[in-house]
mmCIF file of the C-alpha atoms, coordinates in Angstrom:
data_MODEL
# 
_entry.id   MODEL 
# 
loop_
_atom_site.group_PDB 
_atom_site.id 
_atom_site.type_symbol 
_atom_site.label_atom_id 
_atom_site.label_alt_id 
_atom_site.label_comp_id 
_atom_site.label_asym_id 
_atom_site.label_entity_id 
_atom_site.label_seq_id 
_atom_site.pdbx_PDB_ins_code 
_atom_site.Cartn_x 
_atom_site.Cartn_y 
_atom_site.Cartn_z 
_atom_site.occupancy 
_atom_site.B_iso_or_equiv 
_atom_site.pdbx_formal_charge 
_atom_site.auth_seq_id 
_atom_site.auth_comp_id 
_atom_site.auth_asym_id 
_atom_site.auth_atom_id 
_atom_site.pdbx_PDB_model_num 
ATOM 1   C CA . GLU A 1 1   ? 18.126  13.474  11.021  1.00 0.00 ? 1   GLU A CA 1 
ATOM 2   C CA . ILE A 1 2   ? 14.658  12.450  9.820   1.00 0.00 ? 2   ILE A CA 1 
ATOM 3   C CA . LYS A 1 3   ? 11.757  14.520  8.568   1.00 0.00 ? 3   LYS A CA 1 
ATOM 4   C CA . LEU A 1 4   ? 8.649   14.093  6.449   1.00 0.00 ? 4   LEU A CA 1 
ATOM 5   C CA . SER A 1 5   ? 8.180   15.887  3.136   1.00 0.00 ? 5   SER A CA 1 
ATOM 6   C CA . ASP A 1 6   ? 4.942   17.722  2.323   1.00 0.00 ? 6   ASP A CA 1 
ATOM 7   C CA . SER A 1 7   ? 3.687   14.513  0.675   1.00 0.00 ? 7   SER A CA 1 
ATOM 8   C CA . GLY A 1 8   ? 4.565   12.453  3.774   1.00 0.00 ? 8   GLY A CA 1 
ATOM 9   C CA . GLU A 1 9   ? 7.651   10.793  2.325   1.00 0.00 ? 9   GLU A CA 1 
ATOM 10  C CA . ILE A 1 10  ? 10.313  9.969   4.906   1.00 0.00 ? 10  ILE A CA 1 
ATOM 11  C CA . LEU A 1 11  ? 13.495  11.953  4.296   1.00 0.00 ? 11  LEU A CA 1 
ATOM 12  C CA . VAL A 1 12  ? 16.832  11.065  5.910   1.00 0.00 ? 12  VAL A CA 1 
ATOM 13  C CA . LYS A 1 13  ? 20.051  13.063  6.332   1.00 0.00 ? 13  LYS A CA 1 
ATOM 14  C CA . SER A 1 14  ? 23.133  11.556  7.981   1.00 0.00 ? 14  SER A CA 1 
ATOM 15  C CA . ILE A 1 15  ? 26.852  11.084  7.498   1.00 0.00 ? 15  ILE A CA 1 
ATOM 16  C CA . HIS A 1 16  ? 25.941  7.414   6.987   1.00 0.00 ? 16  HIS A CA 1 
ATOM 17  C CA . VAL A 1 17  ? 23.731  8.161   3.958   1.00 0.00 ? 17  VAL A CA 1 
ATOM 18  C CA . CYS A 1 18  ? 25.597  8.220   0.658   1.00 0.00 ? 18  CYS A CA 1 
ATOM 19  C CA . PRO A 1 19  ? 26.092  11.730  -0.762  1.00 0.00 ? 19  PRO A CA 1 
ATOM 20  C CA . GLY A 1 20  ? 24.895  10.639  -4.201  1.00 0.00 ? 20  GLY A CA 1 
ATOM 21  C CA . TYR A 1 21  ? 25.225  8.138   -7.007  1.00 0.00 ? 21  TYR A CA 1 
ATOM 22  C CA . TYR A 1 22  ? 28.615  7.715   -8.658  1.00 0.00 ? 22  TYR A CA 1 
ATOM 23  C CA . LYS A 1 23  ? 28.680  9.408   -12.081 1.00 0.00 ? 23  LYS A CA 1 
ATOM 24  C CA . ALA A 1 24  ? 24.888  9.737   -12.074 1.00 0.00 ? 24  ALA A CA 1 
ATOM 25  C CA . GLU A 1 25  ? 24.000  13.350  -11.310 1.00 0.00 ? 25  GLU A CA 1 
ATOM 26  C CA . GLU A 1 26  ? 20.499  13.084  -12.742 1.00 0.00 ? 26  GLU A CA 1 
ATOM 27  C CA . GLU A 1 27  ? 19.643  10.084  -10.520 1.00 0.00 ? 27  GLU A CA 1 
ATOM 28  C CA . THR A 1 28  ? 21.189  11.833  -7.513  1.00 0.00 ? 28  THR A CA 1 
ATOM 29  C CA . GLU A 1 29  ? 19.009  14.905  -8.123  1.00 0.00 ? 29  GLU A CA 1 
ATOM 30  C CA . LYS A 1 30  ? 15.877  12.696  -8.214  1.00 0.00 ? 30  LYS A CA 1 
ATOM 31  C CA . GLN A 1 31  ? 16.814  10.807  -5.038  1.00 0.00 ? 31  GLN A CA 1 
ATOM 32  C CA . PHE A 1 32  ? 17.658  13.823  -2.862  1.00 0.00 ? 32  PHE A CA 1 
ATOM 33  C CA . LEU A 1 33  ? 15.480  16.695  -1.688  1.00 0.00 ? 33  LEU A CA 1 
ATOM 34  C CA . ASP A 1 34  ? 17.187  19.659  0.015   1.00 0.00 ? 34  ASP A CA 1 
ATOM 35  C CA . GLY A 1 35  ? 20.110  17.405  1.011   1.00 0.00 ? 35  GLY A CA 1 
ATOM 36  C CA . TYR A 1 36  ? 17.836  14.673  2.398   1.00 0.00 ? 36  TYR A CA 1 
ATOM 37  C CA . TRP A 1 37  ? 17.677  11.179  0.890   1.00 0.00 ? 37  TRP A CA 1 
ATOM 38  C CA . ARG A 1 38  ? 14.180  10.227  -0.266  1.00 0.00 ? 38  ARG A CA 1 
ATOM 39  C CA . THR A 1 39  ? 13.384  6.774   1.158   1.00 0.00 ? 39  THR A CA 1 
ATOM 40  C CA . GLY A 1 40  ? 10.263  6.112   -0.904  1.00 0.00 ? 40  GLY A CA 1 
ATOM 41  C CA . ASP A 1 41  ? 8.392   5.260   2.308   1.00 0.00 ? 41  ASP A CA 1 
ATOM 42  C CA . ILE A 1 42  ? 5.397   7.249   3.531   1.00 0.00 ? 42  ILE A CA 1 
ATOM 43  C CA . GLY A 1 43  ? 5.152   7.891   7.259   1.00 0.00 ? 43  GLY A CA 1 
ATOM 44  C CA . VAL A 1 44  ? 3.068   9.646   9.866   1.00 0.00 ? 44  VAL A CA 1 
ATOM 45  C CA . TRP A 1 45  ? 4.316   11.032  13.162  1.00 0.00 ? 45  TRP A CA 1 
ATOM 46  C CA . VAL A 1 46  ? 2.907   9.141   16.137  1.00 0.00 ? 46  VAL A CA 1 
ATOM 47  C CA . ASP A 1 47  ? 4.526   11.571  18.588  1.00 0.00 ? 47  ASP A CA 1 
ATOM 48  C CA . ASP A 1 48  ? 7.564   13.904  18.609  1.00 0.00 ? 48  ASP A CA 1 
ATOM 49  C CA . ASN A 1 49  ? 10.153  11.128  18.278  1.00 0.00 ? 49  ASN A CA 1 
ATOM 50  C CA . VAL A 1 50  ? 8.244   8.241   16.726  1.00 0.00 ? 50  VAL A CA 1 
ATOM 51  C CA . PHE A 1 51  ? 6.740   7.791   13.285  1.00 0.00 ? 51  PHE A CA 1 
ATOM 52  C CA . ARG A 1 52  ? 4.947   4.882   11.648  1.00 0.00 ? 52  ARG A CA 1 
ATOM 53  C CA . ILE A 1 53  ? 5.574   3.728   8.089   1.00 0.00 ? 53  ILE A CA 1 
ATOM 54  C CA . VAL A 1 54  ? 2.197   3.440   6.343   1.00 0.00 ? 54  VAL A CA 1 
ATOM 55  C CA . GLY A 1 55  ? 3.264   2.436   2.833   1.00 0.00 ? 55  GLY A CA 1 
ATOM 56  C CA . ARG A 1 56  ? 5.492   2.918   -0.163  1.00 0.00 ? 56  ARG A CA 1 
ATOM 57  C CA . LEU A 1 57  ? 5.173   6.071   -2.268  1.00 0.00 ? 57  LEU A CA 1 
ATOM 58  C CA . LYS A 1 58  ? 5.198   4.077   -5.511  1.00 0.00 ? 58  LYS A CA 1 
ATOM 59  C CA . GLU A 1 59  ? 2.309   1.892   -4.267  1.00 0.00 ? 59  GLU A CA 1 
ATOM 60  C CA . MET A 1 60  ? 0.132   4.802   -3.149  1.00 0.00 ? 60  MET A CA 1 
ATOM 61  C CA . ILE A 1 61  ? -3.212  5.151   -4.928  1.00 0.00 ? 61  ILE A CA 1 
ATOM 62  C CA . ALA A 1 62  ? -4.264  8.768   -5.445  1.00 0.00 ? 62  ALA A CA 1 
ATOM 63  C CA . LEU A 1 63  ? -8.010  9.185   -5.891  1.00 0.00 ? 63  LEU A CA 1 
ATOM 64  C CA . SER A 1 64  ? -9.709  11.974  -7.837  1.00 0.00 ? 64  SER A CA 1 
ATOM 65  C CA . ASN A 1 65  ? -11.032 13.479  -4.553  1.00 0.00 ? 65  ASN A CA 1 
ATOM 66  C CA . GLY A 1 66  ? -7.446  13.977  -3.327  1.00 0.00 ? 66  GLY A CA 1 
ATOM 67  C CA . LYS A 1 67  ? -7.555  11.072  -0.858  1.00 0.00 ? 67  LYS A CA 1 
ATOM 68  C CA . LYS A 1 68  ? -4.570  8.734   -0.772  1.00 0.00 ? 68  LYS A CA 1 
ATOM 69  C CA . ILE A 1 69  ? -4.806  5.001   -0.172  1.00 0.00 ? 69  ILE A CA 1 
ATOM 70  C CA . PHE A 1 70  ? -2.085  2.486   0.610   1.00 0.00 ? 70  PHE A CA 1 
ATOM 71  C CA . PRO A 1 71  ? -3.226  -0.918  -0.615  1.00 0.00 ? 71  PRO A CA 1 
ATOM 72  C CA . SER A 1 72  ? -1.020  -2.783  1.874   1.00 0.00 ? 72  SER A CA 1 
ATOM 73  C CA . GLU A 1 73  ? -2.915  -1.113  4.727   1.00 0.00 ? 73  GLU A CA 1 
ATOM 74  C CA . LEU A 1 74  ? -6.287  -2.186  3.298   1.00 0.00 ? 74  LEU A CA 1 
ATOM 75  C CA . GLU A 1 75  ? -5.014  -5.681  2.530   1.00 0.00 ? 75  GLU A CA 1 
ATOM 76  C CA . ALA A 1 76  ? -3.820  -6.118  6.112   1.00 0.00 ? 76  ALA A CA 1 
ATOM 77  C CA . LYS A 1 77  ? -7.327  -5.277  7.351   1.00 0.00 ? 77  LYS A CA 1 
ATOM 78  C CA . LEU A 1 78  ? -9.065  -7.613  4.899   1.00 0.00 ? 78  LEU A CA 1 
ATOM 79  C CA . GLU A 1 79  ? -6.632  -10.447 5.693   1.00 0.00 ? 79  GLU A CA 1 
ATOM 80  C CA . LYS A 1 80  ? -7.730  -10.338 9.355   1.00 0.00 ? 80  LYS A CA 1 
ATOM 81  C CA . PHE A 1 81  ? -11.164 -11.688 8.397   1.00 0.00 ? 81  PHE A CA 1 
ATOM 82  C CA . GLU A 1 82  ? -11.763 -15.394 8.869   1.00 0.00 ? 82  GLU A CA 1 
ATOM 83  C CA . GLY A 1 83  ? -11.588 -17.149 5.522   1.00 0.00 ? 83  GLY A CA 1 
ATOM 84  C CA . VAL A 1 84  ? -9.182  -14.710 3.863   1.00 0.00 ? 84  VAL A CA 1 
ATOM 85  C CA . LYS A 1 85  ? -5.745  -16.278 3.450   1.00 0.00 ? 85  LYS A CA 1 
ATOM 86  C CA . GLU A 1 86  ? -4.307  -13.328 1.512   1.00 0.00 ? 86  GLU A CA 1 
ATOM 87  C CA . CYS A 1 87  ? -5.468  -10.648 -0.891  1.00 0.00 ? 87  CYS A CA 1 
ATOM 88  C CA . TYR A 1 88  ? -4.423  -8.002  -3.370  1.00 0.00 ? 88  TYR A CA 1 
ATOM 89  C CA . ILE A 1 89  ? -6.218  -4.655  -3.776  1.00 0.00 ? 89  ILE A CA 1 
ATOM 90  C CA . GLU A 1 90  ? -5.926  -2.173  -6.621  1.00 0.00 ? 90  GLU A CA 1 
ATOM 91  C CA . LYS A 1 91  ? -7.786  0.751   -8.156  1.00 0.00 ? 91  LYS A CA 1 
ATOM 92  C CA . LEU A 1 92  ? -9.742  -0.077  -11.273 1.00 0.00 ? 92  LEU A CA 1 
ATOM 93  C CA . PRO A 1 93  ? -8.775  1.805   -14.455 1.00 0.00 ? 93  PRO A CA 1 
ATOM 94  C CA . ASP A 1 94  ? -10.611 5.060   -15.180 1.00 0.00 ? 94  ASP A CA 1 
ATOM 95  C CA . SER A 1 95  ? -12.408 5.121   -11.825 1.00 0.00 ? 95  SER A CA 1 
ATOM 96  C CA . ASP A 1 96  ? -11.872 5.434   -8.080  1.00 0.00 ? 96  ASP A CA 1 
ATOM 97  C CA . ASN A 1 97  ? -13.326 1.971   -7.479  1.00 0.00 ? 97  ASN A CA 1 
ATOM 98  C CA . LEU A 1 98  ? -11.266 -0.626  -5.617  1.00 0.00 ? 98  LEU A CA 1 
ATOM 99  C CA . LYS A 1 99  ? -11.115 -4.310  -6.439  1.00 0.00 ? 99  LYS A CA 1 
ATOM 100 C CA . ALA A 1 100 ? -9.803  -7.132  -4.267  1.00 0.00 ? 100 ALA A CA 1 
ATOM 101 C CA . TRP A 1 101 ? -8.453  -10.448 -5.458  1.00 0.00 ? 101 TRP A CA 1 
ATOM 102 C CA . ILE A 1 102 ? -8.874  -12.845 -2.549  1.00 0.00 ? 102 ILE A CA 1 
ATOM 103 C CA . VAL A 1 103 ? -7.206  -16.178 -1.820  1.00 0.00 ? 103 VAL A CA 1 
ATOM 104 C CA . VAL A 1 104 ? -9.542  -18.031 0.519   1.00 0.00 ? 104 VAL A CA 1 
ATOM 105 C CA . GLU A 1 105 ? -8.534  -20.463 3.265   1.00 0.00 ? 105 GLU A CA 1 
ATOM 106 C CA . SER A 1 106 ? -10.857 -23.206 2.003   1.00 0.00 ? 106 SER A CA 1 
ATOM 107 C CA . GLU A 1 107 ? -13.385 -23.921 -0.723  1.00 0.00 ? 107 GLU A CA 1 
ATOM 108 C CA . GLU A 1 108 ? -16.206 -23.148 1.726   1.00 0.00 ? 108 GLU A CA 1 
ATOM 109 C CA . TYR A 1 109 ? -15.215 -19.445 1.775   1.00 0.00 ? 109 TYR A CA 1 
ATOM 110 C CA . SER A 1 110 ? -15.225 -19.154 -2.025  1.00 0.00 ? 110 SER A CA 1 
ATOM 111 C CA . LYS A 1 111 ? -19.005 -19.607 -2.124  1.00 0.00 ? 111 LYS A CA 1 
ATOM 112 C CA . ALA A 1 112 ? -20.667 -16.352 -3.211  1.00 0.00 ? 112 ALA A CA 1 
ATOM 113 C CA . ASP A 1 113 ? -22.647 -15.803 0.010   1.00 0.00 ? 113 ASP A CA 1 
ATOM 114 C CA . ASN A 1 114 ? -19.635 -16.378 2.258   1.00 0.00 ? 114 ASN A CA 1 
ATOM 115 C CA . LEU A 1 115 ? -17.360 -14.114 0.236   1.00 0.00 ? 115 LEU A CA 1 
ATOM 116 C CA . ARG A 1 116 ? -20.046 -11.425 0.015   1.00 0.00 ? 116 ARG A CA 1 
ATOM 117 C CA . SER A 1 117 ? -20.389 -11.522 3.817   1.00 0.00 ? 117 SER A CA 1 
ATOM 118 C CA . ILE A 1 118 ? -16.638 -11.066 4.277   1.00 0.00 ? 118 ILE A CA 1 
ATOM 119 C CA . VAL A 1 119 ? -16.503 -8.073  1.905   1.00 0.00 ? 119 VAL A CA 1 
ATOM 120 C CA . LYS A 1 120 ? -19.655 -6.595  3.438   1.00 0.00 ? 120 LYS A CA 1 
ATOM 121 C CA . ALA A 1 121 ? -18.109 -6.833  6.933   1.00 0.00 ? 121 ALA A CA 1 
ATOM 122 C CA . TYR A 1 122 ? -14.887 -5.228  5.672   1.00 0.00 ? 122 TYR A CA 1 
ATOM 123 C CA . ASN A 1 123 ? -16.801 -2.399  3.941   1.00 0.00 ? 123 ASN A CA 1 
ATOM 124 C CA . ARG A 1 124 ? -18.813 -1.660  7.108   1.00 0.00 ? 124 ARG A CA 1 
ATOM 125 C CA . GLU A 1 125 ? -15.575 -0.633  8.835   1.00 0.00 ? 125 GLU A CA 1 
ATOM 126 C CA . GLU A 1 126 ? -14.267 1.600   6.042   1.00 0.00 ? 126 GLU A CA 1 
ATOM 127 C CA . PRO A 1 127 ? -15.105 5.113   4.819   1.00 0.00 ? 127 PRO A CA 1 
ATOM 128 C CA . MET A 1 128 ? -16.749 5.338   1.391   1.00 0.00 ? 128 MET A CA 1 
ATOM 129 C CA . TYR A 1 129 ? -13.533 6.008   -0.546  1.00 0.00 ? 129 TYR A CA 1 
ATOM 130 C CA . ARG A 1 130 ? -11.866 2.837   0.885   1.00 0.00 ? 130 ARG A CA 1 
ATOM 131 C CA . LYS A 1 131 ? -14.758 0.435   0.249   1.00 0.00 ? 131 LYS A CA 1 
ATOM 132 C CA . LEU A 1 132 ? -14.360 -2.483  -2.144  1.00 0.00 ? 132 LEU A CA 1 
ATOM 133 C CA . THR A 1 133 ? -16.699 -2.261  -5.123  1.00 0.00 ? 133 THR A CA 1 
ATOM 134 C CA . GLU A 1 134 ? -15.540 -5.484  -6.772  1.00 0.00 ? 134 GLU A CA 1 
ATOM 135 C CA . TYR A 1 135 ? -13.923 -8.695  -5.580  1.00 0.00 ? 135 TYR A CA 1 
ATOM 136 C CA . GLU A 1 136 ? -12.897 -11.996 -7.053  1.00 0.00 ? 136 GLU A CA 1 
ATOM 137 C CA . VAL A 1 137 ? -11.497 -15.277 -5.777  1.00 0.00 ? 137 VAL A CA 1 
ATOM 138 C CA . THR A 1 138 ? -8.062  -16.235 -7.096  1.00 0.00 ? 138 THR A CA 1 
ATOM 139 C CA . ASP A 1 139 ? -5.828  -19.197 -6.349  1.00 0.00 ? 139 ASP A CA 1 
ATOM 140 C CA . HIS A 1 140 ? -2.668  -17.157 -5.734  1.00 0.00 ? 140 HIS A CA 1 
ATOM 141 C CA . ILE A 1 141 ? -1.248  -13.647 -5.459  1.00 0.00 ? 141 ILE A CA 1 
ATOM 142 C CA . GLU A 1 142 ? 1.724   -12.943 -7.698  1.00 0.00 ? 142 GLU A CA 1 
ATOM 143 C CA . ARG A 1 143 ? 4.934   -12.280 -5.749  1.00 0.00 ? 143 ARG A CA 1 
ATOM 144 C CA . ASN A 1 144 ? 8.471   -11.331 -6.718  1.00 0.00 ? 144 ASN A CA 1 
ATOM 145 C CA . THR A 1 145 ? 11.626  -13.239 -5.715  1.00 0.00 ? 145 THR A CA 1 
ATOM 146 C CA . LEU A 1 146 ? 11.686  -11.360 -2.383  1.00 0.00 ? 146 LEU A CA 1 
ATOM 147 C CA . GLY A 1 147 ? 8.150   -12.529 -1.604  1.00 0.00 ? 147 GLY A CA 1 
ATOM 148 C CA . LYS A 1 148 ? 6.581   -9.082  -2.039  1.00 0.00 ? 148 LYS A CA 1 
ATOM 149 C CA . LYS A 1 149 ? 3.289   -8.688  -3.866  1.00 0.00 ? 149 LYS A CA 1 
ATOM 150 C CA . VAL A 1 150 ? 3.753   -7.612  -7.483  1.00 0.00 ? 150 VAL A CA 1 
ATOM 151 C CA . ARG A 1 151 ? 1.843   -4.344  -7.972  1.00 0.00 ? 151 ARG A CA 1 
ATOM 152 C CA . ARG A 1 152 ? 0.404   -3.651  -11.410 1.00 0.00 ? 152 ARG A CA 1 
# 
């Protein structure tokens, strides 16, 4: 059985899901909600029987206006632009502004005009709260041993 919590987190209940953590009642209480296991994934229903995972709860950026952003979703869009090899997006401290660190495909794309054009094209497609206000070229994106981007 699968349902979404009020926050959009995917909840699962099944005989195949463990009933709790061994000798760890406090952790079990945190991981379960009304008998459902909290996956940590955020989803949206596409139709009655299908949902799409849009991000991880712990990676979600909550803005002061109540909007929620999943950086992986924005990164996937930015990485579709020619010249962008990969990127990392995060919210700047003490603001709702977003910054992208961009690994470019070649030196040509790191030139200010070329990079500005890429970000400008990305921003044209996004609502105000998802626009990049700052960006910077970097030579690599930090990843963990599983190859996932390390979120700060």
